[in-house]
Coordinates of C-alpha atoms in Angstrom, one line a residue:
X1 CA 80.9 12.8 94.8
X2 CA 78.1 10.0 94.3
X3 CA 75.5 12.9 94.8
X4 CA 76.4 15.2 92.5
X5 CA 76.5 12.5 90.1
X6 CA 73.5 11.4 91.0
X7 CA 71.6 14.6 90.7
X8 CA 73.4 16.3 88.0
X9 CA 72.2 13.6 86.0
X10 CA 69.0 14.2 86.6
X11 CA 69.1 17.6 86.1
X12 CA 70.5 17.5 82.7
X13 CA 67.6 16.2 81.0
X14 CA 65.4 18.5 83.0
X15 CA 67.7 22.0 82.3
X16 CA 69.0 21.5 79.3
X17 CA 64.9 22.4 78.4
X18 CA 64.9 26.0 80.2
X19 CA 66.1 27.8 76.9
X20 CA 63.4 26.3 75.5
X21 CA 60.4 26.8 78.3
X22 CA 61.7 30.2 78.7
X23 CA 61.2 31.1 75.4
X24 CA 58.0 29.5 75.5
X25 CA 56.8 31.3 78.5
X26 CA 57.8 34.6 77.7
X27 CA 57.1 35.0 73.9
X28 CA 60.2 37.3 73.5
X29 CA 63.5 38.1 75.8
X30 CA 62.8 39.4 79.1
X31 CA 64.3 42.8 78.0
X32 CA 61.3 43.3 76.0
X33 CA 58.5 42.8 78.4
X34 CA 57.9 44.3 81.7
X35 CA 59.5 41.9 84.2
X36 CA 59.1 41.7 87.9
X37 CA 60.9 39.3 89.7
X38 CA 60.9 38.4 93.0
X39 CA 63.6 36.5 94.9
X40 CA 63.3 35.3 98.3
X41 CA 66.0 33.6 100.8
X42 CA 65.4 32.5 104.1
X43 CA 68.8 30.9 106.0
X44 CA 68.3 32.3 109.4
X45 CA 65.7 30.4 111.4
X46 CA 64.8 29.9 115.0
X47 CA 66.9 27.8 116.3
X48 CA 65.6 27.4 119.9
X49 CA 63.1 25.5 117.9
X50 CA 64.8 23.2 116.6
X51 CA 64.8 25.0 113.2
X52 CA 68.7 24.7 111.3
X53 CA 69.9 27.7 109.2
X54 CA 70.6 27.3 105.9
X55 CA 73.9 28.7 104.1
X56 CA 72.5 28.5 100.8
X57 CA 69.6 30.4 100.3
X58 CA 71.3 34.1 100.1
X59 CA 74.1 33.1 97.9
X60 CA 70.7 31.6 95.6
X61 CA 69.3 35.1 95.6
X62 CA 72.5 37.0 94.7
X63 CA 73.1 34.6 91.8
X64 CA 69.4 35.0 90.5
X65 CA 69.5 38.5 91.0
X66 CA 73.2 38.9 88.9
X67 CA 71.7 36.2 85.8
X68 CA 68.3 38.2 86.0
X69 CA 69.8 41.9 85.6
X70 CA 72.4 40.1 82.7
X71 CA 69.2 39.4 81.1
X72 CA 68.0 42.7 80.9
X73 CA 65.3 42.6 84.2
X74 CA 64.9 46.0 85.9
X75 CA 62.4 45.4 88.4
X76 CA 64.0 43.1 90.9
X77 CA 62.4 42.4 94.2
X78 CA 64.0 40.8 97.1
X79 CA 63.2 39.2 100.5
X80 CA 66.5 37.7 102.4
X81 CA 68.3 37.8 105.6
X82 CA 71.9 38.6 105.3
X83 CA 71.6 40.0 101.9
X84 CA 72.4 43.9 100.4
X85 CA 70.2 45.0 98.2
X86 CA 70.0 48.8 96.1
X87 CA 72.3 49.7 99.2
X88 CA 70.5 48.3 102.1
X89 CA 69.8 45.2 103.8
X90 CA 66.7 43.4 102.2
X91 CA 63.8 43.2 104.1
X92 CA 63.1 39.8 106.1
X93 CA 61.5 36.9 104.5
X94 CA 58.9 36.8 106.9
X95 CA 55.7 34.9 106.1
X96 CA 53.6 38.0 105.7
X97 CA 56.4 39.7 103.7
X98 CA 56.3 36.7 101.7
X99 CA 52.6 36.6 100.7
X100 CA 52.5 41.4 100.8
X101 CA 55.2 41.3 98.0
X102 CA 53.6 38.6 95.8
X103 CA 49.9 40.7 96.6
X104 CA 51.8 43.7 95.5
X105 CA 53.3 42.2 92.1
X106 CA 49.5 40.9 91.6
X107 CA 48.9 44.8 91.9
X108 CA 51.6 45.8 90.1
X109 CA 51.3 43.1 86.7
X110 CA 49.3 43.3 83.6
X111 CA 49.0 41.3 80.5
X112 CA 52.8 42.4 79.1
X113 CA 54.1 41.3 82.8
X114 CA 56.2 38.5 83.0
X115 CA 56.9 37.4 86.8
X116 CA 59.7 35.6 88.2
X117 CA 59.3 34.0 91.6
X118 CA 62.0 32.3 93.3
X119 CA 61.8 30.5 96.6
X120 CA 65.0 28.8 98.4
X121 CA 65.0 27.8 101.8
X122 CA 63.3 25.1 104.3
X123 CA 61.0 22.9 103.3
X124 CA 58.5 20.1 105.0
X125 CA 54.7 19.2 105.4
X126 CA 52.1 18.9 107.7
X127 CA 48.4 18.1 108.0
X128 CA 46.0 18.9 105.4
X129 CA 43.7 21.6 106.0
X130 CA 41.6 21.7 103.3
X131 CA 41.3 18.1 102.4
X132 CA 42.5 17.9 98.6
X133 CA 45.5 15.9 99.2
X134 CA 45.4 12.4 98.6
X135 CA 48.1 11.2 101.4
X136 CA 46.3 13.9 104.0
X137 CA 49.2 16.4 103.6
X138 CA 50.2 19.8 102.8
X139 CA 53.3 20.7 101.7
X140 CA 54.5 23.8 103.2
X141 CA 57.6 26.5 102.9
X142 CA 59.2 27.7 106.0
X143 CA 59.4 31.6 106.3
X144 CA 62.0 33.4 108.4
X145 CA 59.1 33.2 111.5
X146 CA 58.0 29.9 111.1
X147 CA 57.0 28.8 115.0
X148 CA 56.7 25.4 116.7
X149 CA 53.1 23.9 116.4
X150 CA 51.0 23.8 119.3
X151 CA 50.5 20.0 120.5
X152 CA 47.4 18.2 118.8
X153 CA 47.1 21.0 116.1
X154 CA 49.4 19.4 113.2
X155 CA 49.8 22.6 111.7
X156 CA 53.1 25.1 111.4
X157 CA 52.4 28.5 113.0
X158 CA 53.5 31.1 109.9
X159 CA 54.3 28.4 107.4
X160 CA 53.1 29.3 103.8
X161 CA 51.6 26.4 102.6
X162 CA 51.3 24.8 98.6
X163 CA 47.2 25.9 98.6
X164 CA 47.8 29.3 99.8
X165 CA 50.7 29.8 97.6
X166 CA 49.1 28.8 94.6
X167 CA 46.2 31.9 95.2
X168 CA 48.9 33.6 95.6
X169 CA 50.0 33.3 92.2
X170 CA 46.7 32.7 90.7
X171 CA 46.0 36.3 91.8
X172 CA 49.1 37.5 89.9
X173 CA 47.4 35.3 86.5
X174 CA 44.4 37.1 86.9
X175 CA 45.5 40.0 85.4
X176 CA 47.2 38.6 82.3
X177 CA 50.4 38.0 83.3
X178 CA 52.6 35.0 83.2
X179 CA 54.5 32.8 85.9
X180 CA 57.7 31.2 86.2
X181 CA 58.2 29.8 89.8
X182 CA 61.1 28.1 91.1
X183 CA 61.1 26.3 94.4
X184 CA 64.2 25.2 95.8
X185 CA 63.4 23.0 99.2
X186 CA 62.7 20.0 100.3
X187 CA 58.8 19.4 100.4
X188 CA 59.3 16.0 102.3
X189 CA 61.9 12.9 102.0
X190 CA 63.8 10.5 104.1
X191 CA 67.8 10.7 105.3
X192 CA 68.3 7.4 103.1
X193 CA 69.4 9.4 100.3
X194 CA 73.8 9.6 100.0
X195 CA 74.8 12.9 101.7
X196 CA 78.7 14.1 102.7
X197 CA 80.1 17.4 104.9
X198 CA 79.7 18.8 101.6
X199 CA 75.7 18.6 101.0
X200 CA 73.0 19.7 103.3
X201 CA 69.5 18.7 103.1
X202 CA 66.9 21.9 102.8
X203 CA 64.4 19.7 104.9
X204 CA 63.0 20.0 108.5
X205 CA 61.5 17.1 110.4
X206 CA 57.9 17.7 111.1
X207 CA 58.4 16.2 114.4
X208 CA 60.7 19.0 115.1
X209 CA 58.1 21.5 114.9
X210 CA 55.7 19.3 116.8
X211 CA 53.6 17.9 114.1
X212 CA 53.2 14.1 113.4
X213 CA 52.3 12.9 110.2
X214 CA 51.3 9.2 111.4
X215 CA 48.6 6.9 111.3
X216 CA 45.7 9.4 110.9
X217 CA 47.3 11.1 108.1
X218 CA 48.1 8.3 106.1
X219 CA 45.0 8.0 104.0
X220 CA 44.1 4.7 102.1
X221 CA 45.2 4.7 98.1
X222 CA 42.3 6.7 96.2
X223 CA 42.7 8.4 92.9
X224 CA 44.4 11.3 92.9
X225 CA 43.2 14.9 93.7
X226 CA 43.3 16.7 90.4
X227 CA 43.3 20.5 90.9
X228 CA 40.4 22.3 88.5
X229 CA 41.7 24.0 85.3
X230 CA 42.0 27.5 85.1
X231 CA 40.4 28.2 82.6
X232 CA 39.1 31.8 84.2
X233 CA 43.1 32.4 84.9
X234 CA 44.6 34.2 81.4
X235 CA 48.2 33.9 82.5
X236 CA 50.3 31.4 81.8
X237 CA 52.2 29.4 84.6
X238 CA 55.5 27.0 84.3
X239 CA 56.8 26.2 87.8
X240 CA 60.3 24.6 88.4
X241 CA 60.7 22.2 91.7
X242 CA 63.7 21.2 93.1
X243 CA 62.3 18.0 95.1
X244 CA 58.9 16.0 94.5
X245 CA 56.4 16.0 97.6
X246 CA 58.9 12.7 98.6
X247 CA 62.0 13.9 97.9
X248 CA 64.9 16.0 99.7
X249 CA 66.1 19.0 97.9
X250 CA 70.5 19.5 98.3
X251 CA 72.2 22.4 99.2
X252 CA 76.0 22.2 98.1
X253 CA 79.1 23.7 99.2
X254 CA 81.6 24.2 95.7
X255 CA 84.7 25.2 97.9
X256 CA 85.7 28.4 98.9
X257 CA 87.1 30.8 96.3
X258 CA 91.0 31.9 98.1
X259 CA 91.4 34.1 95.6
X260 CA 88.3 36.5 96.0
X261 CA 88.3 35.8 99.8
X262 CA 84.9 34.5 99.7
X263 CA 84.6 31.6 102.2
X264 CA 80.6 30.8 101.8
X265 CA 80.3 29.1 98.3
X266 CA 76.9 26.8 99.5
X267 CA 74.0 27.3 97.0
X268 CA 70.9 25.0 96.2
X269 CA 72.2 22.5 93.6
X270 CA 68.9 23.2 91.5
X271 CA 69.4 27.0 91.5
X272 CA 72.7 27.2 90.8
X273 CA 72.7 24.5 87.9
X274 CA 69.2 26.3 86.4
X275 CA 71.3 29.7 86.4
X276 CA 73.8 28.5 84.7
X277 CA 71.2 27.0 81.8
X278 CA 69.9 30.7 81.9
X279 CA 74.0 32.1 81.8
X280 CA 74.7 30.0 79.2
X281 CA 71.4 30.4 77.2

């Protein structure tokens, strides 16, 4: 299919360097340090609000969590609808589950901690709050709650946006330990890319949730924000994305599997490719 051609080969060059950053990041396997990981998959939104599920997101999270416990980690957190986990059903990725469980690593982690956070699901933007964006807007991840916006406010009631996510992870830093994030959604894009039955964009319409993004928003060229180094912030951070702040981010089905009776086989295309880099590695 012309998509998967076109994204697997730009995903090559990008993957075939996870071996490499891993080892980078984590100084020795994961077996040998104290790993937390934490994997979150929201499919089931609202749809009364014009919010689509996903099918993807809890097969990502049950093929992170099998190539993370291959790799020796112990200590593997997870937020997702419609998924088992240690014998029950995982708690709901709710917005404040989302931001409690990354508070708690923070509380958890120390200098030996290595984290792993990954994030599949819905993906957008809406108006900048806090004014460092150069083109006026936020890019935001949808939590199982996410609500329409109230008219004139251009904000998404529960979303978890990129600022507060990155004190989020900051906070985890702090204390010594190190980072690997992997985001898996669409941040923003347009429908022109090629798509099939087969493919699924991760990627809600602002306008759907009642935000607009014109004329006001679109800020004349400046130079670019450029965030402040942390150079109070010990821990080390690499963080994977499956779509720039432009782009659309593909969920994929890979056929059903007769033989094991399984008839969901959607996953994000970046997820499943990176785990099998980390498989293979």
């Amino acid at each position: 299919m012309a998509l998967s051609t076109l994204h697997f080969a730009a995903l090559k060059s990008i993957l075939a360097m996870v071996g490499a950053l891993w080892l980078g990041l984590t100084c020795a396997n994961a077996e040998e340090r104290n790993t937390i990981a934490l994997l979150i998959g929201v499919s089931d939104y609202d749809n009364e609000i014009g919010l689509s599920d996903l099918r993807g997101p809890a097969n990502d999270v049950r093929l992170m969590r099998d190539v993370l416990s291959e790799r020796g980690v112990g200590d593997i957190r997870v937020l997702a609808d419609g998924v088992e986990h240690e014998g029950q059903a995982a708690p709901l990725p709710t917005r404040a589950a989302i931001l409690g469980a990354i508070e708690q690593i923070a509380r958890d982690a120390d200098d030996d901690t290595l984290v792993i956070i990954t994030m599949s699901g819905h993906g957008t933007q809406q108006r900048d709050i806090s004014g460092d964006e150069a083109d006026g807007r936020d890019e935001v991840f949808l939590p199982a709650d996410t609500a329409r916006s109230e008219p004139g406010s251009g904000v998404i009631p529960n979303a978890i946006i990129d600022d507060e996510l990155g004190d989020a992870v900051r906070a985890i830093r702090r204390k010594g330990a190190d980072v690997w994030l992997v985001v898996d959604s669409c941040h923003s894009g347009s429908a022109l890319r090629a798509g099939g039955t087969r493919t699924a964009a991760r990627f809600v319409d602002p306008n759907q949730l009642g935000v607009s993004l014109r004329g006001q928003l679109d800020r004349p060229s400046k130079d670019p924000f450029i965030a402040p180094e942390d150079e109070d912030v010990p821990g080390g951070l690499m963080a994977f994305y499956s779509a720039q702040s432009d782009e659309l981010a593909r969920e994929v089905d890979f056929a059903s599997d007769k033989e094991s009776g399984k008839t969901n086989n959607w996953y994000g295309l970046f997820t499943s490719r990176l785990a099998m880099r980390l498989r293979q590695g």
